[in-house]
Coordinates of C-alpha atoms in Angstrom, one line a residue:
M187 CA 9.1 34.0 -10.6
Q188 CA 5.4 33.4 -10.7
E189 CA 3.3 34.9 -13.5
H190 CA 0.2 36.8 -12.4
D191 CA -2.7 37.5 -14.7
K192 CA -3.4 41.2 -15.1
P193 CA -6.6 42.1 -13.2
L194 CA -9.6 42.8 -15.5
T195 CA -10.7 46.4 -15.9
R196 CA -14.1 46.8 -14.3
A197 CA -16.3 48.6 -16.8
W198 CA -19.8 50.2 -16.7
V199 CA -21.7 50.9 -19.9
I200 CA -24.0 54.0 -20.3
H201 CA -26.3 54.5 -23.3
P202 CA -27.5 58.1 -23.5
D203 CA -31.0 58.2 -24.9
I204 CA -31.4 61.7 -26.1
Q205 CA -35.1 62.5 -26.5
S206 CA -34.5 65.4 -28.9
D207 CA -32.6 63.3 -31.4
R208 CA -35.0 62.3 -34.1
N209 CA -32.7 59.6 -35.4
R210 CA -32.1 57.9 -32.1
R211 CA -32.0 54.1 -32.0
D212 CA -34.0 51.8 -29.7
P213 CA -32.3 52.4 -26.4
A214 CA -32.6 48.7 -25.2
S215 CA -30.9 47.3 -28.3
G216 CA -28.4 50.1 -28.3
L217 CA -27.4 49.2 -24.7
A218 CA -27.2 45.5 -25.6
E219 CA -24.9 46.2 -28.6
A220 CA -22.7 48.5 -26.4
V221 CA -22.4 45.7 -23.8
S222 CA -21.5 43.3 -26.6
L223 CA -18.8 45.7 -27.8
A224 CA -17.3 45.8 -24.3
A225 CA -17.3 42.0 -24.2
A226 CA -15.2 42.0 -27.4
L227 CA -12.2 43.3 -25.4
P228 CA -10.6 40.5 -23.4
S229 CA -9.2 42.9 -20.8
L230 CA -12.7 44.3 -19.7
E231 CA -15.2 42.9 -17.3
T232 CA -18.6 44.6 -17.7
I233 CA -20.1 44.9 -14.3
G234 CA -23.3 46.6 -15.4
G235 CA -24.9 49.1 -17.7
E236 CA -27.9 51.4 -17.9
I237 CA -29.9 53.7 -20.2
V238 CA -29.8 57.4 -19.2
R239 CA -32.6 59.4 -20.7
L240 CA -31.8 63.0 -21.5
P241 CA -34.1 65.7 -22.8
K242 CA -31.0 67.2 -24.5
L243 CA -27.2 67.1 -24.2
Q244 CA -25.4 69.3 -21.7
P245 CA -22.6 71.0 -23.6
G246 CA -19.8 70.8 -21.0
W247 CA -21.0 67.8 -19.0
L248 CA -23.2 65.6 -21.2
F249 CA -25.5 64.8 -18.2
G250 CA -27.2 67.1 -15.7
K251 CA -25.7 67.7 -12.2
G252 CA -28.1 65.4 -10.4
K253 CA -27.5 62.5 -12.8
I254 CA -23.7 63.0 -12.6
E255 CA -23.8 62.7 -8.8
E256 CA -26.2 59.7 -9.0
L257 CA -23.8 57.9 -11.4
R258 CA -20.8 58.8 -9.3
L259 CA -22.2 57.0 -6.3
R260 CA -23.1 54.0 -8.4
L261 CA -19.6 53.9 -9.9
E262 CA -18.0 54.1 -6.5
E263 CA -20.2 51.4 -5.1
N264 CA -19.3 49.0 -7.9
E265 CA -15.6 50.0 -7.8
I266 CA -15.7 50.9 -11.5
D267 CA -12.4 51.6 -13.4
L268 CA -13.7 52.5 -16.8
V269 CA -17.0 54.1 -18.1
L270 CA -18.0 53.4 -21.7
V271 CA -20.4 55.9 -23.1
D272 CA -22.3 54.6 -26.1
G273 CA -22.2 57.7 -28.2
P274 CA -20.0 60.7 -29.0
V275 CA -18.3 62.5 -26.1
S276 CA -16.5 65.8 -26.6
P277 CA -13.0 66.4 -25.2
A278 CA -14.4 68.9 -22.7
Q279 CA -17.1 66.5 -21.5
Q280 CA -14.6 63.6 -21.2
R281 CA -12.2 65.7 -19.1
N282 CA -15.0 67.0 -16.8
L283 CA -16.6 63.6 -16.2
E284 CA -13.3 61.9 -15.6
K285 CA -12.4 64.5 -13.1
E286 CA -15.8 64.3 -11.4
W287 CA -16.0 60.4 -11.3
K288 CA -12.3 59.8 -10.9
V289 CA -12.4 57.0 -13.6
K290 CA -11.2 56.6 -17.2
L291 CA -13.9 57.3 -19.8
L292 CA -14.2 56.1 -23.4
D293 CA -16.9 57.0 -26.0
R294 CA -18.2 54.7 -28.7
T295 CA -15.5 55.6 -31.2
G296 CA -12.7 55.1 -28.7
L297 CA -14.0 51.7 -27.7
I298 CA -14.3 50.5 -31.3
L299 CA -10.7 51.8 -32.0
E300 CA -9.6 49.8 -28.9
I301 CA -11.2 46.6 -30.3
F302 CA -9.7 47.1 -33.8
S303 CA -6.3 47.7 -32.2
D304 CA -6.6 44.4 -30.2
R305 CA -7.7 42.4 -33.3
A306 CA -5.5 43.7 -36.1
R307 CA -3.0 41.0 -37.1
T308 CA -1.7 41.8 -40.6
R309 CA 0.8 44.7 -41.2
E310 CA -1.9 46.5 -43.2
G311 CA -4.5 46.2 -40.4
V312 CA -2.1 47.4 -37.8
L313 CA -1.2 50.5 -39.8
Q314 CA -4.8 51.3 -40.6
V315 CA -5.9 51.1 -37.0
E316 CA -2.9 53.2 -35.8
M317 CA -3.8 55.9 -38.4
A318 CA -7.4 55.9 -37.3
A319 CA -6.4 56.2 -33.7
L320 CA -4.0 59.1 -34.3
S321 CA -6.7 60.9 -36.4
Y322 CA -9.1 60.5 -33.5
Q323 CA -6.6 61.7 -30.9
R324 CA -5.7 64.7 -33.0
T325 CA -9.3 66.0 -32.8
R326 CA -9.2 65.6 -29.1
L327 CA -6.1 67.7 -28.3
V328 CA -8.1 70.9 -27.8
R329 CA -8.7 71.5 -24.1
A330 CA -8.3 67.8 -23.4
W331 CA -4.8 67.8 -22.0
T332 CA -3.6 69.1 -18.7
H333 CA -0.3 70.7 -19.8
L334 CA -1.6 73.1 -22.3
E335 CA -0.2 76.1 -20.4
R336 CA 3.4 75.0 -21.0
Q337 CA 5.4 76.8 -23.6
R338 CA 8.3 75.5 -25.6
G339 CA 10.3 78.6 -26.7
G340 CA 13.9 79.3 -27.7
L341 CA 16.6 80.7 -25.5
G342 CA 14.7 83.9 -24.8
F343 CA 16.6 86.1 -27.2
V344 CA 13.8 86.2 -29.7
G345 CA 10.5 87.8 -28.8
G346 CA 7.3 85.9 -28.6
P347 CA 6.0 83.1 -26.3
G348 CA 7.3 80.3 -28.5
E349 CA 5.4 77.2 -29.7
T350 CA 2.6 76.0 -27.4
Q351 CA 2.7 72.4 -26.3
I352 CA -0.6 71.6 -28.0
E353 CA 0.9 72.8 -31.3
A354 CA 3.9 70.6 -30.8
D355 CA 1.7 67.6 -29.9
R356 CA -0.4 68.2 -33.0
R357 CA 2.6 68.5 -35.3
A358 CA 4.1 65.3 -33.8
I359 CA 0.9 63.4 -34.6
D360 CA 0.9 64.9 -38.1
D361 CA 4.5 63.7 -38.6
H362 CA 3.6 60.2 -37.4
L363 CA 0.6 60.1 -39.6
N364 CA 2.7 61.1 -42.6
R365 CA 5.1 58.2 -41.8
L366 CA 2.2 55.8 -41.5
R367 CA 0.7 56.9 -44.8
K368 CA 4.0 56.3 -46.6
Q369 CA 4.2 52.8 -45.0
L370 CA 0.6 52.1 -45.9
E371 CA 1.1 53.3 -49.5
K372 CA 3.7 50.5 -49.9
V373 CA 1.3 47.9 -48.6
V374 CA -1.5 49.3 -50.8
K375 CA 0.8 49.0 -53.8
T376 CA 1.5 45.4 -53.0
R377 CA -2.3 44.8 -52.7
E378 CA -2.8 46.5 -56.1
L379 CA -0.1 44.2 -57.6
H380 CA -2.0 41.2 -56.2
R381 CA -5.2 42.6 -57.7
A382 CA -3.6 43.2 -61.1
S383 CA -2.2 39.6 -61.1
R384 CA -5.7 38.3 -60.3
A385 CA -7.1 40.3 -63.2
K386 CA -4.8 38.4 -65.6
V387 CA -6.5 35.2 -64.4
P388 CA -10.0 36.4 -64.8
Y389 CA -11.8 34.7 -61.9
P390 CA -14.8 36.6 -60.6
I391 CA -14.5 38.2 -57.2
V392 CA -17.4 37.7 -54.7
A393 CA -17.2 40.0 -51.6
L394 CA -19.0 39.2 -48.4
V395 CA -20.3 42.3 -46.5
G396 CA -22.6 42.6 -43.5
Y397 CA -23.2 43.8 -40.0
T398 CA -20.7 42.5 -37.5
N399 CA -21.6 39.1 -36.1
A400 CA -24.0 38.4 -39.0
G401 CA -22.2 35.1 -39.8
K402 CA -20.0 36.1 -42.7
S403 CA -16.9 34.2 -41.5
T404 CA -19.0 31.1 -40.6
F405 CA -20.4 31.1 -44.2
F406 CA -16.9 31.8 -45.6
N407 CA -15.5 28.7 -43.7
K408 CA -18.5 26.6 -44.7
V409 CA -17.9 27.3 -48.4
T410 CA -14.1 27.4 -48.6
G411 CA -13.1 24.9 -45.9
A412 CA -10.9 27.7 -44.3
D413 CA -10.4 28.2 -40.6
V414 CA -11.1 31.9 -40.2
F415 CA -11.6 32.8 -36.6
V416 CA -15.3 32.6 -35.7
K417 CA -16.9 33.5 -32.4
D418 CA -20.2 34.9 -31.2
M419 CA -18.6 38.3 -30.7
L420 CA -18.6 41.7 -32.4
F421 CA -15.6 42.2 -34.8
A422 CA -14.3 38.7 -34.4
T423 CA -12.8 39.1 -37.9
L424 CA -10.9 42.2 -38.8
D425 CA -8.3 41.5 -41.5
P426 CA -9.7 40.5 -44.9
T427 CA -9.3 36.9 -46.1
M428 CA -9.6 35.6 -49.7
R429 CA -9.9 32.0 -50.9
S430 CA -10.7 30.4 -54.3
V431 CA -13.8 28.3 -54.5
V432 CA -14.8 25.9 -57.3
L433 CA -18.6 26.0 -57.9
E434 CA -20.1 22.9 -59.5
A435 CA -21.9 23.7 -62.7
P436 CA -25.3 22.2 -63.6
Q437 CA -25.2 18.9 -65.5
G438 CA -23.4 19.3 -68.8
G439 CA -21.8 22.6 -67.8
T440 CA -18.2 23.6 -66.8
D441 CA -17.3 24.1 -63.1
R442 CA -16.6 27.7 -62.3
E443 CA -13.8 29.1 -60.1
I444 CA -14.4 32.3 -58.1
I445 CA -12.5 34.2 -55.4
L446 CA -14.5 34.7 -52.2
S447 CA -13.4 37.6 -50.0
D448 CA -14.4 38.0 -46.3
T449 CA -14.3 41.6 -45.1
V450 CA -14.5 43.4 -41.7
G451 CA -18.0 43.6 -40.3
F452 CA -19.9 46.9 -40.2
I453 CA -21.6 48.6 -37.3
S454 CA -23.9 51.6 -36.8
S455 CA -22.0 54.8 -36.2
L456 CA -18.8 53.3 -37.5
P457 CA -16.1 55.9 -36.8
T458 CA -15.3 58.0 -39.8
Q459 CA -11.6 57.6 -39.1
L460 CA -12.0 53.9 -39.5
V461 CA -13.9 54.1 -42.7
A462 CA -11.2 56.4 -44.1
S463 CA -8.3 54.3 -42.9
F464 CA -9.8 51.0 -44.0
R465 CA -10.8 52.3 -47.5
A466 CA -7.8 50.4 -49.0
T467 CA -8.9 47.1 -47.5
L468 CA -12.5 47.7 -48.5
E469 CA -11.6 48.5 -52.1
E470 CA -11.9 44.7 -52.5
V471 CA -15.7 45.3 -52.2
L472 CA -15.5 48.1 -54.8
D473 CA -13.8 45.8 -57.3
A474 CA -16.0 42.9 -56.6
D475 CA -18.1 41.4 -59.5
L476 CA -20.8 40.4 -57.0
I477 CA -21.5 41.6 -53.4
I478 CA -23.1 39.1 -50.9
H479 CA -24.8 41.1 -48.1
V480 CA -25.1 38.6 -45.2
R481 CA -27.8 39.5 -42.7
D482 CA -28.6 38.1 -39.3
I483 CA -32.2 37.5 -40.2
A484 CA -33.0 36.3 -36.6
H485 CA -31.9 39.6 -35.0
E486 CA -34.7 41.8 -33.8
K487 CA -33.0 44.8 -35.4
T488 CA -32.1 43.1 -38.7
H489 CA -33.8 45.8 -40.8
E490 CA -31.9 48.6 -39.0
Q491 CA -28.6 46.7 -39.4
A492 CA -29.2 46.3 -43.1
L493 CA -29.7 50.1 -43.5
D494 CA -26.5 50.7 -41.6
V495 CA -24.6 48.4 -44.0
R496 CA -26.1 50.2 -47.0
T497 CA -25.1 53.6 -45.6
I498 CA -21.5 52.5 -45.2
L499 CA -21.4 51.0 -48.7
N500 CA -22.7 54.3 -50.1
D501 CA -20.0 56.1 -48.1
L502 CA -17.4 53.9 -49.8
G503 CA -18.8 54.7 -53.2
I504 CA -20.6 51.5 -54.1
K505 CA -23.0 52.2 -57.0
E506 CA -26.7 51.8 -56.3
D507 CA -27.0 49.3 -59.1
A508 CA -24.0 47.2 -58.1
P509 CA -24.8 43.5 -58.4
M510 CA -25.8 42.2 -54.9
F511 CA -27.4 39.2 -53.4
E512 CA -29.0 39.5 -50.0
V513 CA -28.4 36.4 -47.8
W514 CA -30.7 35.9 -44.8
N515 CA -28.4 33.9 -42.5
K516 CA -29.4 32.1 -39.2
I517 CA -32.7 30.9 -40.6
D518 CA -32.3 28.0 -38.2
L519 CA -32.9 30.3 -35.3
L520 CA -36.4 31.2 -36.5
E521 CA -39.5 29.0 -35.9
G522 CA -43.1 28.7 -36.9
D523 CA -44.7 31.5 -39.0
A524 CA -41.7 33.8 -38.8
R525 CA -39.5 31.1 -40.4
E526 CA -42.1 30.2 -43.1
A527 CA -42.6 33.9 -44.0
R528 CA -38.9 34.4 -44.5
L529 CA -38.5 31.3 -46.6
T530 CA -41.5 32.1 -48.8
R531 CA -40.3 35.6 -49.5
A532 CA -36.8 34.5 -50.2
E533 CA -38.1 31.9 -52.6
A534 CA -40.2 34.6 -54.4
E535 CA -37.3 37.0 -55.0
D536 CA -34.4 36.2 -57.2
D537 CA -31.8 38.2 -55.2
K538 CA -32.7 36.9 -51.7
F539 CA -31.6 33.6 -50.2
A540 CA -32.5 32.2 -46.8
I541 CA -29.7 30.0 -45.4
S542 CA -28.0 28.7 -42.2
A543 CA -24.2 28.8 -42.4
I544 CA -24.2 26.5 -39.3
T545 CA -26.4 23.7 -40.6
G546 CA -25.8 24.3 -44.4
E547 CA -29.5 24.7 -45.1
G548 CA -30.0 26.8 -48.3
V549 CA -26.2 27.0 -49.1
P550 CA -26.2 24.7 -52.2
E551 CA -29.0 26.8 -53.7
L552 CA -27.1 30.0 -53.0
L553 CA -23.9 28.6 -54.6
A554 CA -25.9 27.5 -57.7
A555 CA -27.3 31.0 -58.0
I556 CA -23.8 32.5 -57.8
S557 CA -22.6 30.1 -60.5
S558 CA -25.5 31.0 -62.7
F559 CA -24.9 34.7 -62.2
F560 CA -21.5 34.3 -63.8
E561 CA -22.8 32.2 -66.7
E562 CA -21.1 33.8 -69.7
E563 CA -22.3 34.0 -73.2
K564 CA -20.4 31.4 -75.3
I565 CA -18.7 32.2 -78.6
R566 CA -17.9 29.8 -81.5
R567 CA -14.4 30.1 -82.9
E568 CA -12.6 28.2 -85.7
F569 CA -8.8 28.1 -85.8
V570 CA -5.7 25.9 -86.4
I571 CA -3.6 24.4 -83.5
P572 CA 0.0 23.6 -84.7
Y573 CA 1.0 20.0 -84.1
A574 CA 3.8 21.3 -81.8
E575 CA 1.2 22.8 -79.4
G576 CA -0.2 19.6 -78.0
K577 CA -0.7 21.2 -74.6
K578 CA -3.3 23.7 -75.9
R579 CA -5.2 20.9 -77.7
A580 CA -5.2 18.8 -74.5
W581 CA -6.5 21.8 -72.6
L582 CA -9.5 22.1 -75.0
F583 CA -10.4 18.5 -74.3
E584 CA -10.0 19.0 -70.6
Q585 CA -12.4 22.0 -70.7
Q586 CA -14.9 20.0 -72.8
I587 CA -15.4 22.9 -75.2
L588 CA -14.1 21.2 -78.4
E589 CA -16.9 20.7 -81.0
S590 CA -14.9 19.3 -83.9
E591 CA -11.4 18.9 -85.1
E592 CA -9.7 17.8 -88.4
A593 CA -6.0 17.0 -89.1
T594 CA -4.6 19.2 -91.9
E595 CA -1.1 19.9 -93.2
N596 CA -0.6 22.8 -90.8
G597 CA -2.1 21.3 -87.7
Y598 CA -5.5 20.5 -86.1
E599 CA -8.3 22.6 -87.5
V600 CA -10.7 23.0 -84.6
T601 CA -14.1 24.4 -83.8
V602 CA -14.7 25.4 -80.2
L603 CA -17.5 26.9 -78.2
W604 CA -16.1 28.8 -75.2
T605 CA -16.6 31.8 -73.0
P606 CA -14.5 35.1 -73.2
R607 CA -12.8 34.0 -70.0
Q608 CA -11.7 30.6 -71.5
E609 CA -10.6 32.3 -74.7
Q610 CA -8.4 34.7 -72.8
E611 CA -6.9 31.8 -70.7
Y612 CA -6.2 29.9 -73.9
R613 CA -4.4 32.9 -75.5
E614 CA -2.2 33.4 -72.5
M615 CA -1.0 29.7 -72.4

């Protein structure tokens, strides 16, 4: 038997530009991002896309009759199988447009859910995506299905029409969601155990956050030597990854070990179902000692992307005064005055750093700043180490924190200058 590749689904992207929406985004960049989202699904072939300007939304159809007919002819001409609408589409609008155009239709939330479903690799990621998808489907049962007239009653002896199919469907989804929550609770407990075990070894946690495709994973690989999947694609990384990193201390200091965490990228209008479902994963950010906000500083909408990231962090419950460094990545893509202006401003502000995760420019300075951030106040202690505990004495020499020692009848009387972290590590030996 010969294997045949499945034919790609021919997709057309539509970005509705609603003139009455005060918070509407730049339509050109909105369409470009929607096309990039479509490109993130390997089974899609984006044939084309367009901006449709609307004075206001049509409740049942989204577009006006003339525009719907114009789009129908264009879709037929290009043999389109799937229409991607970059924005929210109600169940009634979806049903009406699919019937009129005779194609499948996905809104922005549905497309992002498809991408997450395709990318999830860990058990936790799969469960979270499935929960988000079911929550999304549950809201779209009303008037969205073709069999709503069916009734599922008893044998006819008891009065009443019985349970409608939509109620049965909703209850089936609720039952499945409950099962998924129980499975996810077990995974979350495991994550909490891991978090608790890390707390015993008090290494600081540094979490990377940022807009999708800002270069977080490239920076993560550069610093840790890991091989996290990297591609010029939205949501290339979905499941969180953690690695320990040893930061070299300034001359005379002690090297510092931190845990670096790479998280899922954010995006504007991130579906609320995903924010809720991925809360357990993103709790790594809530627990972080330092947040690194990686920005694509070369992107024309870098400011808007930064605001979107801030909004999602606020939704997660990040405090406004949470320690955060802003890293302006992809500085190598800027030239001339634009590059100099960014470099000058980053140099003038303590919490901003201009880097290139590809070339390594600015990375050593950033790592030195992270190390300095965790510089702890040192405490002088005097105590006796019994002769039988030679391992502890050797550790003090290894850490280079021993100021003096004197042999006595009971053991070595020592004076050390150490950090609270080192003292805790010593006590637990």
